């Protein structure tokens, strides 16, 4: 077996020690670098999260804090969360609209009235019993429009619209109020008819395509 020269073996411990120190130094530097990078990434992530966070403004609705006595019952044809909107429609609308909305509520919730016929027959009975006439504010066609803007619609209006929730058929209903005007989501009193013998009900409808508006007038 060959032997290292005495001159080389003499320096081997020193070389090994230097290499160990070098490795330790590199490891320490790498760890410091890794820690610095982790801290930088965490800082950038926090900054990024802060910059893109956005809260949509809350919609301020002027609903009564206490419901009136005429809405104190238990109903299966209106979701309780929409009762304040219904109350607001009756108390903050014009006289003619108030007469119509009030009569519709009595027929639907209190009397659970059944009318022979469909949606047109029911609303025609509501207007007649309320003792009001109706004026055509907007008139278009089912297939071609023109369709009304949301700003044209008021409480108590009799709307003709495309029922996107039921095969896109023609439908009509009584406008109570906006649930989300931007999304064209409105609380509507509608009557199914079709020999179902069910009272009218309050539901949220997509009224993106309203092609006729009839407004109550005294």
XYZ file of C-alpha atoms in Angstrom:
218
model
C 0.000 0.000 0.000
C 1.283 3.415 -0.893
C 1.718 5.988 1.806
C 1.237 9.695 1.580
C 4.346 11.684 1.809
C 5.163 12.848 5.255
C 4.861 16.422 4.088
C 1.238 15.897 2.992
C 0.091 13.841 5.984
C 1.404 16.545 8.194
C -1.160 19.022 6.860
C -4.190 16.679 6.537
C -5.777 17.512 9.963
C -5.476 21.183 9.199
C -7.083 20.806 5.788
C -9.933 18.722 7.236
C -10.560 21.318 9.920
C -10.641 24.132 7.343
C -13.109 22.214 5.175
C -15.376 21.605 8.156
C -15.290 25.270 9.072
C -16.035 26.204 5.479
C -19.000 23.840 5.333
C -20.366 25.185 8.615
C -19.961 28.747 7.373
C -21.735 27.968 4.087
C -24.520 26.187 5.948
C -24.978 29.125 8.287
C -25.015 31.581 5.371
C -27.541 29.413 3.513
C -29.776 29.244 6.589
C -29.612 33.010 7.038
C -30.427 33.479 3.354
C -33.342 31.036 3.565
C -34.665 32.788 6.661
C -34.393 36.142 4.934
C -36.235 34.847 1.860
C -38.995 33.347 4.022
C -39.408 36.629 5.852
C -39.499 38.539 2.551
C -42.118 36.179 1.056
C -44.272 36.477 4.172
C -43.981 40.264 4.050
C -44.940 40.419 0.360
C -47.856 38.045 0.919
C -49.177 40.229 3.725
C -48.836 43.334 1.565
C -50.552 41.626 -1.368
C -53.457 40.427 0.785
C -53.935 43.889 2.211
C -53.947 45.562 -1.172
C -56.569 43.284 -2.830
C -58.970 42.978 0.077
C -62.238 44.772 -0.733
C -65.540 44.977 1.066
C -68.674 45.739 -0.849
C -70.697 48.518 0.769
C -73.655 47.352 2.797
C -77.070 48.110 1.358
C -78.990 50.440 3.623
C -82.690 49.589 3.647
C -85.192 51.534 5.691
C -87.227 48.683 7.095
C -89.367 49.056 10.221
C -87.789 47.468 13.292
C -91.179 46.191 14.480
C -93.651 44.616 12.084
C -97.221 45.923 12.128
C -100.011 43.778 13.537
C -101.325 42.811 10.103
C -98.065 40.926 9.436
C -97.795 39.156 12.779
C -99.117 35.779 11.619
C -97.372 32.650 10.404
C -97.468 32.317 6.625
C -96.423 29.576 4.250
C -96.599 31.713 1.114
C -93.987 34.323 2.047
C -90.532 33.933 3.546
C -90.383 35.716 6.907
C -87.214 37.584 5.916
C -89.241 39.516 3.317
C -91.994 40.651 5.684
C -90.173 43.924 6.498
C -89.981 44.673 2.764
C -93.697 43.998 2.432
C -94.435 46.240 5.412
C -92.309 49.006 3.914
C -94.221 48.733 0.628
C -97.507 49.338 2.418
C -96.334 52.231 4.559
C -93.974 54.134 2.241
C -95.769 54.147 -1.112
C -98.292 56.393 -2.856
C -101.973 56.161 -1.962
C -102.959 54.145 -5.036
C -100.001 51.779 -4.665
C -100.715 51.379 -0.967
C -104.320 50.394 -1.713
C -103.187 47.742 -4.185
C -100.359 46.310 -2.073
C -102.598 46.225 0.997
C -105.460 44.499 -0.839
C -103.055 41.978 -2.376
C -101.624 41.174 1.053
C -105.097 40.666 2.544
C -106.127 38.350 -0.279
C -102.877 36.358 -0.248
C -101.961 36.126 3.439
C -105.087 36.811 5.481
C -107.912 35.477 3.325
C -105.913 33.061 1.127
C -108.234 33.918 -1.727
C -108.565 31.550 -4.682
C -109.496 33.124 -8.020
C -110.630 31.163 -11.035
C -108.064 31.699 -13.764
C -104.397 32.608 -13.882
C -102.026 35.437 -12.946
C -103.899 38.063 -15.016
C -107.271 37.198 -13.450
C -105.862 37.408 -9.936
C -104.236 40.807 -10.321
C -107.265 42.121 -12.140
C -109.330 41.130 -9.079
C -106.783 42.821 -6.772
C -106.994 46.123 -8.647
C -110.795 45.984 -8.843
C -111.190 45.238 -5.131
C -108.701 48.005 -4.274
C -110.886 50.442 -6.222
C -108.069 51.796 -8.390
C -107.543 52.091 -12.123
C -104.312 51.392 -13.965
C -102.197 53.340 -16.416
C -99.777 51.725 -18.866
C -96.348 53.222 -18.154
C -94.242 50.968 -20.366
C -95.320 48.727 -23.207
C -93.236 46.304 -25.220
C -93.553 42.723 -26.421
C -92.539 39.412 -24.897
C -90.098 38.518 -27.627
C -88.638 41.833 -28.709
C -89.099 44.292 -25.858
C -88.129 47.016 -25.359
C -87.578 45.951 -21.770
C -87.961 48.389 -18.901
C -85.109 49.783 -16.833
C -85.229 49.092 -13.099
C -85.652 52.821 -12.444
C -89.021 52.771 -14.196
C -90.513 50.253 -11.747
C -92.342 51.338 -8.585
C -94.123 49.667 -5.673
C -97.570 48.440 -6.668
C -96.786 48.141 -10.385
C -98.350 45.292 -12.320
C -95.472 43.825 -14.317
C -95.421 41.568 -17.339
C -92.069 39.816 -17.609
C -90.220 36.777 -18.871
C -90.191 34.155 -16.119
C -86.589 32.978 -16.302
C -87.189 30.598 -13.399
C -89.903 28.680 -15.248
C -88.935 27.843 -18.824
C -88.879 31.491 -19.904
C -92.651 31.733 -20.185
C -94.690 34.931 -20.006
C -95.801 35.839 -16.505
C -97.209 38.775 -14.582
C -96.986 39.799 -10.961
C -97.263 42.653 -8.499
C -93.996 44.434 -7.721
C -93.406 44.790 -3.951
C -89.788 45.947 -3.784
C -86.191 45.301 -4.760
C -84.268 42.570 -3.011
C -81.212 43.342 -5.162
C -81.841 45.999 -7.807
C -78.424 45.646 -9.405
C -79.072 41.945 -10.027
C -82.721 42.650 -11.000
C -84.001 40.484 -8.138
C -87.406 41.647 -6.911
C -90.038 40.499 -4.438
C -93.139 39.778 -6.505
C -96.636 38.655 -5.588
C -97.670 36.136 -8.209
C -100.516 33.714 -8.720
C -99.952 30.315 -10.251
C -103.573 29.480 -11.066
C -103.725 26.478 -13.415
C -106.350 24.832 -11.177
C -103.844 24.436 -8.333
C -106.181 26.060 -5.824
C -103.289 27.690 -4.002
C -103.233 31.295 -2.749
C -100.920 33.821 -4.332
C -97.408 33.830 -2.939
C -94.530 36.239 -2.519
C -91.337 35.095 -4.204
C -88.116 36.580 -5.514
C -88.080 36.755 -9.312
C -85.526 37.776 -11.895
C -87.196 40.745 -13.595
C -84.456 41.465 -16.112
C -86.991 41.397 -18.938
C -90.061 43.424 -17.978
C -91.930 44.307 -21.150
C -95.038 45.978 -19.720
C -95.754 48.064 -16.627
C -99.225 49.055 -15.457
C -99.310 51.490 -12.545
C -102.230 51.947 -10.109
C -103.870 55.349 -10.056
C -106.750 56.796 -8.089
